[in-house]
Amino acid sequence: MISDDVAAAVDAIHAGQLVGMPTETVYGLAANACDAAAVLQVFAAKQRPHFDPLIVHVADADMANAYAQVSQQAQQLMRAFWPGPLTLVLPKTARVPDEVTSGLDTVAIRCPDHPMALALIRGAGLGIAAPSANLFGRISPTTAAHVAAQLGDKVALILDGGACRIGVESSVLALFDETKPAQLLRPGGLSAEDLSQVLGYVPEQVQLAEVEREHLALSAPGQLKSHYAPQMPMQLKQRSEPWIEDGDAAYLTWSQPISFACRASVCLSPAASVDEAASRLFAAMRELEASGAKCLYAEYVPEHGLGAAVNDRLRRAASLA
Ligand code: TXA
Ligand code: MG
């Protein structure tokens, strides 16, 4: 089940099956992006609503041309940040089935910075549609074992590429209208600071839910609120506020460990590094979820660099975003 056999994974993709795929951000649930039936299996396995479109993964910028209309600005961003944690939303080509894009005329496209993912895409010779390999609304996986725990019976095999280096999902940037400035749909593994170096401006951050409502005419606003949710109530605090001391609770702290008795606690980065906090976030949330604590207390991390993505995931986990 958990394997390092890329050739077997390529065969599974060609046969229309699903594969657990490591990337530098989180593990993906991979399928042939050009095979509508395989793509529908991805939605079914994740219990993901059909209005939430998938990312097509490519091996390089050249390959992106088959699936998206690549503007000059998009090319420039690809040169600067691919392979890497930047997903671009661009006008799609006819090659992308409607099942991938939920009927939108745009497609999200990215080139992952992981040797096994690139070998899988190159070996398959196709774009790979892959959402994060977790059940819909739950915490994203950063190890092969995480994928096995939630989706092990739905995949032909899981490629083991080790623990994900970055640990939060890619940044999603909308570039579908060249006449308008780019918009950040999801803060992620590429910091807004790095993006702005190439864009020349800090992209406006638009709530993904807002865009989805606008473009996909969602009937119930806030439907996608509780993403990355642990299976217990969660409460967030600023770092300047004191902890509520509760012996039955679990705690997720920034750089200072908890000094009172509690059910479980994880300190994300004793060295106070936002990159380290990002890489450890999802595994820490899974560990605290498994502790059996009746609730989870967490604190915001500094907002710079990948801290923005960490805080976004914390807010979503606590249903505040
Ligand atoms: O790091 C990542 O991006 C991981 C790894 C596996 O590559 N993938 C990932 O996929 O996080 P997923 O499906 O969990 O998140 C993709 C996000 C979704 O929130 C989706 O709504 C948005 O991208 N998206 C996809 N296509 C879109 C489109 N055409 N327009 C707007 N948003 C889109
Ligand atoms: Mg996801």
Short mmCIF file of C-alpha atoms in Angstrom, two decimals, residues 8-309:
data_model
loop_
_atom_site.label_atom_id
_atom_site.label_comp_id
_atom_site.label_asym_id
_atom_site.label_seq_id
_atom_site.Cartn_x
_atom_site.Cartn_y
_atom_site.Cartn_z
CA ALA A 8 3.41 1.14 -10.39
CA ALA A 9 1.88 4.54 -9.57
CA VAL A 10 2.12 5.55 -13.25
CA ASP A 11 0.33 2.31 -14.24
CA ALA A 12 -2.40 3.01 -11.67
CA ILE A 13 -2.91 6.55 -13.03
CA HIS A 14 -3.12 5.20 -16.61
CA ALA A 15 -5.68 2.62 -15.38
CA GLY A 16 -7.91 5.38 -14.00
CA GLN A 17 -7.09 4.61 -10.35
CA LEU A 18 -6.16 6.98 -7.51
CA VAL A 19 -2.68 7.39 -6.01
CA GLY A 20 -1.42 9.14 -2.88
CA MET A 21 1.19 11.65 -4.12
CA PRO A 22 3.79 13.43 -1.99
CA THR A 23 4.47 17.10 -2.71
CA GLU A 24 6.50 19.75 -0.89
CA THR A 25 3.30 21.23 0.60
CA VAL A 26 0.90 18.40 1.56
CA TYR A 27 0.08 14.97 0.11
CA GLY A 28 -2.33 14.92 -2.84
CA LEU A 29 -4.97 12.43 -3.97
CA ALA A 30 -3.87 12.03 -7.59
CA ALA A 31 -5.79 11.04 -10.73
CA ASN A 32 -5.42 11.47 -14.49
CA ALA A 33 -6.71 15.04 -15.04
CA CYS A 34 -7.96 14.13 -18.53
CA ASP A 35 -10.04 11.15 -17.33
CA ALA A 36 -13.40 12.46 -16.12
CA ALA A 37 -14.32 9.15 -14.47
CA ALA A 38 -11.09 9.08 -12.47
CA VAL A 39 -11.64 12.69 -11.43
CA LEU A 40 -15.16 11.86 -10.22
CA GLN A 41 -13.63 9.10 -8.08
CA VAL A 42 -11.45 11.73 -6.39
CA PHE A 43 -14.54 13.71 -5.37
CA ALA A 44 -16.27 10.53 -4.16
CA ALA A 45 -13.26 9.28 -2.15
CA LYS A 46 -12.86 12.65 -0.38
CA GLN A 47 -16.60 13.23 -0.03
CA ARG A 48 -15.83 16.57 -1.60
CA PRO A 49 -18.68 18.66 -3.01
CA HIS A 50 -18.58 18.91 -6.79
CA PHE A 51 -18.57 22.72 -6.75
CA ASP A 52 -15.01 22.81 -5.30
CA PRO A 53 -12.57 22.51 -8.26
CA LEU A 54 -9.25 20.61 -8.32
CA ILE A 55 -5.68 21.70 -9.08
CA VAL A 56 -3.98 20.25 -12.18
CA HIS A 57 -0.32 19.39 -11.46
CA VAL A 58 2.21 19.66 -14.29
CA ALA A 59 5.93 18.87 -14.55
CA ASP A 60 7.01 22.24 -15.97
CA ALA A 61 5.79 25.49 -17.49
CA ASP A 62 5.75 23.98 -21.01
CA MET A 63 3.26 21.36 -19.94
CA ALA A 64 1.02 24.07 -18.47
CA ASN A 65 0.25 25.29 -22.01
CA ALA A 66 -1.76 22.14 -22.71
CA TYR A 67 -4.19 22.92 -19.88
CA ALA A 68 -4.20 26.71 -19.48
CA GLN A 69 -3.83 29.91 -21.46
CA VAL A 70 -0.58 31.20 -20.03
CA SER A 71 -0.20 34.99 -20.09
CA GLN A 72 3.16 36.78 -19.96
CA GLN A 73 2.61 37.62 -16.32
CA ALA A 74 1.85 33.97 -15.56
CA GLN A 75 5.01 32.93 -17.41
CA GLN A 76 7.04 35.33 -15.33
CA LEU A 77 5.62 33.90 -12.09
CA MET A 78 6.25 30.33 -13.28
CA ARG A 79 9.88 31.19 -14.07
CA ALA A 80 10.33 32.71 -10.64
CA PHE A 81 8.50 30.18 -8.46
CA TRP A 82 8.08 26.82 -10.27
CA PRO A 83 8.57 24.15 -9.24
CA GLY A 84 7.16 25.39 -5.96
CA PRO A 85 4.14 26.17 -3.78
CA LEU A 86 2.36 28.60 -6.15
CA THR A 87 -0.92 27.63 -7.86
CA LEU A 88 -2.07 29.90 -10.68
CA VAL A 89 -5.73 30.18 -11.71
CA LEU A 90 -5.81 30.83 -15.46
CA PRO A 91 -8.29 30.50 -18.34
CA LYS A 92 -8.51 26.78 -19.17
CA THR A 93 -8.09 24.97 -22.48
CA ALA A 94 -10.59 22.50 -23.96
CA ARG A 95 -8.39 19.64 -22.79
CA VAL A 96 -9.47 20.07 -19.15
CA PRO A 97 -12.72 18.24 -18.39
CA ASP A 98 -15.49 20.21 -16.65
CA GLU A 99 -15.30 17.68 -13.79
CA VAL A 100 -11.88 19.09 -12.82
CA THR A 101 -12.93 22.75 -12.78
CA SER A 102 -16.48 22.30 -11.48
CA GLY A 103 -17.70 23.79 -14.75
CA LEU A 104 -15.62 26.99 -14.41
CA ASP A 105 -13.81 28.35 -17.46
CA THR A 106 -10.63 28.71 -15.38
CA VAL A 107 -8.23 26.06 -14.13
CA ALA A 108 -5.89 26.01 -11.13
CA ILE A 109 -2.45 24.79 -12.15
CA ARG A 110 0.78 24.12 -10.29
CA CYS A 111 4.17 22.43 -10.58
CA PRO A 112 5.07 20.68 -7.30
CA ASP A 113 8.66 20.79 -6.02
CA HIS A 114 9.02 17.13 -5.13
CA PRO A 115 11.07 14.57 -7.10
CA MET A 116 8.48 11.78 -6.73
CA ALA A 117 5.58 14.00 -7.83
CA LEU A 118 7.57 15.20 -10.84
CA ALA A 119 8.56 11.60 -11.72
CA LEU A 120 4.91 10.55 -11.49
CA ILE A 121 3.69 13.40 -13.73
CA ARG A 122 6.51 12.90 -16.27
CA GLY A 123 6.01 9.12 -16.23
CA ALA A 124 2.27 9.48 -16.79
CA GLY A 125 2.86 12.11 -19.47
CA LEU A 126 -0.33 13.86 -18.31
CA GLY A 127 -1.58 16.54 -15.99
CA ILE A 128 -2.45 15.10 -12.59
CA ALA A 129 -5.56 16.38 -10.82
CA ALA A 130 -4.96 16.29 -7.06
CA PRO A 131 -6.65 17.88 -4.09
CA SER A 132 -5.12 17.41 -0.65
CA ALA A 133 -5.47 13.72 0.34
CA ASN A 134 -7.81 14.17 3.31
CA LEU A 135 -11.54 13.75 3.76
CA PHE A 136 -13.33 16.99 2.87
CA GLY A 137 -13.07 19.61 5.61
CA ARG A 138 -10.52 17.66 7.65
CA ILE A 139 -6.83 18.30 8.34
CA SER A 140 -4.51 17.99 5.31
CA PRO A 141 -1.96 15.12 5.32
CA THR A 142 1.79 15.74 5.57
CA THR A 143 2.93 12.08 5.71
CA ALA A 144 2.05 8.90 3.79
CA ALA A 145 0.66 7.45 7.04
CA HIS A 146 -1.80 10.38 7.31
CA VAL A 147 -3.10 9.51 3.82
CA ALA A 148 -3.38 5.82 4.70
CA ALA A 149 -5.40 6.64 7.83
CA GLN A 150 -8.18 8.52 5.96
CA LEU A 151 -8.06 7.23 2.37
CA GLY A 152 -6.02 4.00 2.44
CA ASP A 153 -8.88 1.90 1.07
CA LYS A 154 -9.58 4.33 -1.80
CA VAL A 155 -6.15 4.38 -3.48
CA ALA A 156 -4.16 1.85 -5.55
CA LEU A 157 -1.05 2.88 -3.60
CA ILE A 158 0.50 5.75 -1.67
CA LEU A 159 3.92 6.96 -2.78
CA ASP A 160 6.03 7.63 0.30
CA GLY A 161 8.01 10.81 -0.22
CA GLY A 162 8.67 11.45 3.48
CA ALA A 163 7.26 14.29 5.57
CA CYS A 164 6.27 17.34 3.50
CA ARG A 165 8.95 20.04 3.68
CA ILE A 166 6.64 23.09 3.67
CA GLY A 167 3.59 21.64 5.42
CA VAL A 168 0.83 24.04 4.34
CA GLU A 169 -0.94 23.98 0.96
CA SER A 170 0.20 26.09 -2.00
CA SER A 171 -0.68 29.77 -2.33
CA VAL A 172 -3.50 30.14 -4.88
CA LEU A 173 -3.27 33.25 -7.09
CA ALA A 174 -6.05 34.22 -9.52
CA LEU A 175 -4.75 35.64 -12.81
CA PHE A 176 -7.76 34.84 -14.95
CA ASP A 177 -8.36 38.40 -16.07
CA GLU A 178 -5.19 40.07 -17.38
CA THR A 179 -6.74 43.51 -17.17
CA LYS A 180 -7.11 43.20 -13.37
CA PRO A 181 -4.50 42.87 -10.63
CA ALA A 182 -3.82 39.34 -9.40
CA GLN A 183 -5.80 38.26 -6.34
CA LEU A 184 -4.66 35.89 -3.62
CA LEU A 185 -7.39 33.26 -3.15
CA ARG A 186 -5.52 31.28 -0.51
CA PRO A 187 -2.41 32.25 1.47
CA GLY A 188 -0.05 29.29 1.44
CA GLY A 189 3.46 27.95 1.06
CA LEU A 190 4.73 30.94 -0.95
CA SER A 191 4.74 34.09 1.19
CA ALA A 192 2.98 37.28 0.06
CA GLU A 193 6.34 39.03 0.53
CA ASP A 194 8.04 36.72 -2.02
CA LEU A 195 5.11 36.99 -4.44
CA SER A 196 5.12 40.78 -4.31
CA GLN A 197 8.82 40.83 -5.27
CA VAL A 198 7.86 39.53 -8.71
CA LEU A 199 4.33 40.96 -9.06
CA GLY A 200 5.48 44.43 -8.07
CA TYR A 201 2.57 44.77 -5.62
CA VAL A 202 1.05 42.91 -2.69
CA PRO A 203 -1.93 40.98 -4.12
CA GLU A 204 -5.27 41.67 -2.50
CA GLN A 205 -6.41 38.70 -0.47
CA VAL A 206 -9.91 37.59 -1.37
CA GLN A 207 -11.68 35.02 0.78
CA LEU A 208 -11.83 31.80 -1.17
CA ALA A 209 -15.41 31.37 0.00
CA GLU A 210 -16.28 34.76 -1.51
CA VAL A 211 -14.79 33.88 -4.86
CA GLU A 212 -16.47 30.52 -4.79
CA ARG A 213 -19.81 32.15 -4.02
CA GLU A 214 -19.36 34.65 -6.81
CA HIS A 215 -18.13 32.23 -9.44
CA LEU A 216 -19.96 29.12 -8.46
CA ALA A 217 -23.18 30.71 -7.21
CA LEU A 218 -23.10 28.86 -3.91
CA SER A 219 -26.51 28.83 -2.32
CA ALA A 220 -25.45 28.69 1.33
CA PRO A 221 -22.86 31.35 2.25
CA GLY A 222 -20.12 30.10 4.55
CA GLN A 223 -20.55 26.52 3.42
CA LEU A 224 -16.81 26.08 3.21
CA LYS A 225 -16.08 27.72 6.55
CA SER A 226 -14.88 24.85 8.67
CA HIS A 227 -11.84 23.68 6.73
CA TYR A 228 -8.96 21.82 8.36
CA ALA A 229 -11.21 21.17 11.31
CA PRO A 230 -10.03 19.03 14.22
CA GLN A 231 -12.71 16.78 15.70
CA MET A 232 -13.13 18.84 18.86
CA PRO A 233 -14.03 22.44 19.72
CA MET A 234 -11.13 24.82 19.18
CA GLN A 235 -10.44 28.25 20.62
CA LEU A 236 -7.82 30.74 19.42
CA LYS A 237 -6.02 33.49 21.32
CA GLN A 238 -3.52 36.27 20.62
CA ARG A 239 0.01 35.59 21.93
CA SER A 240 -0.30 38.51 24.35
CA GLU A 241 -3.32 36.92 26.07
CA PRO A 242 -2.86 34.36 28.89
CA TRP A 243 -3.85 30.72 28.39
CA ILE A 244 -7.02 29.41 29.98
CA GLU A 245 -5.59 26.62 32.18
CA ASP A 246 -7.59 23.41 31.73
CA GLY A 247 -6.20 20.00 32.68
CA ASP A 248 -8.52 18.23 30.21
CA ALA A 249 -7.61 20.37 27.22
CA ALA A 250 -4.96 20.16 24.49
CA TYR A 251 -2.72 23.13 23.62
CA LEU A 252 -0.99 24.25 20.44
CA THR A 253 1.60 26.91 21.26
CA TRP A 254 3.86 29.11 19.15
CA SER A 255 7.34 29.13 20.73
CA GLN A 256 6.83 28.64 24.51
CA PRO A 257 5.85 25.21 25.86
CA ILE A 258 2.89 24.85 28.25
CA SER A 259 4.05 24.78 31.88
CA PHE A 260 0.84 23.56 33.59
CA ALA A 261 -0.77 20.11 33.62
CA CYS A 262 -2.90 19.36 30.54
CA ARG A 263 -3.98 16.44 28.39
CA ALA A 264 -1.49 17.11 25.57
CA SER A 265 0.47 19.99 24.09
CA VAL A 266 2.72 20.76 21.14
CA CYS A 267 5.02 23.75 20.79
CA LEU A 268 5.19 24.52 17.05
CA SER A 269 8.60 26.18 17.02
CA PRO A 270 10.82 26.53 20.10
CA ALA A 271 13.20 28.41 17.78
CA ALA A 272 10.38 30.86 16.87
CA SER A 273 10.51 30.15 13.13
CA VAL A 274 7.31 30.57 11.08
CA ASP A 275 8.65 28.09 8.48
CA GLU A 276 9.12 25.43 11.16
CA ALA A 277 5.65 26.18 12.54
CA ALA A 278 4.14 25.69 9.05
CA SER A 279 5.93 22.39 8.52
CA ARG A 280 4.73 21.01 11.86
CA LEU A 281 1.19 22.47 12.00
CA PHE A 282 -0.97 19.69 10.53
CA ALA A 283 0.86 16.77 12.17
CA ALA A 284 0.60 18.62 15.50
CA MET A 285 -3.15 19.14 15.05
CA ARG A 286 -3.62 15.44 14.25
CA GLU A 287 -1.60 14.46 17.34
CA LEU A 288 -3.65 16.76 19.59
CA GLU A 289 -6.88 15.53 17.98
CA ALA A 290 -5.87 11.94 18.86
CA SER A 291 -5.15 12.86 22.50
CA GLY A 292 -8.82 12.58 23.42
CA ALA A 293 -8.81 16.08 24.93
CA LYS A 294 -12.25 17.66 25.12
CA CYS A 295 -11.11 20.90 23.51
CA LEU A 296 -8.12 22.49 21.81
CA TYR A 297 -6.61 25.87 22.65
CA ALA A 298 -4.22 27.44 20.14
CA GLU A 299 -2.48 30.77 19.68
CA TYR A 300 -1.76 32.86 16.59
CA VAL A 301 1.82 32.85 15.27
CA PRO A 302 3.51 36.02 13.92
CA GLU A 303 1.80 37.11 10.68
CA HIS A 304 4.96 37.49 8.52
CA GLY A 305 6.14 35.00 5.86
CA LEU A 306 4.42 31.61 6.14
CA GLY A 307 2.90 32.78 9.43
CA ALA A 308 0.03 34.26 7.37
CA ALA A 309 -0.81 30.78 6.01
#
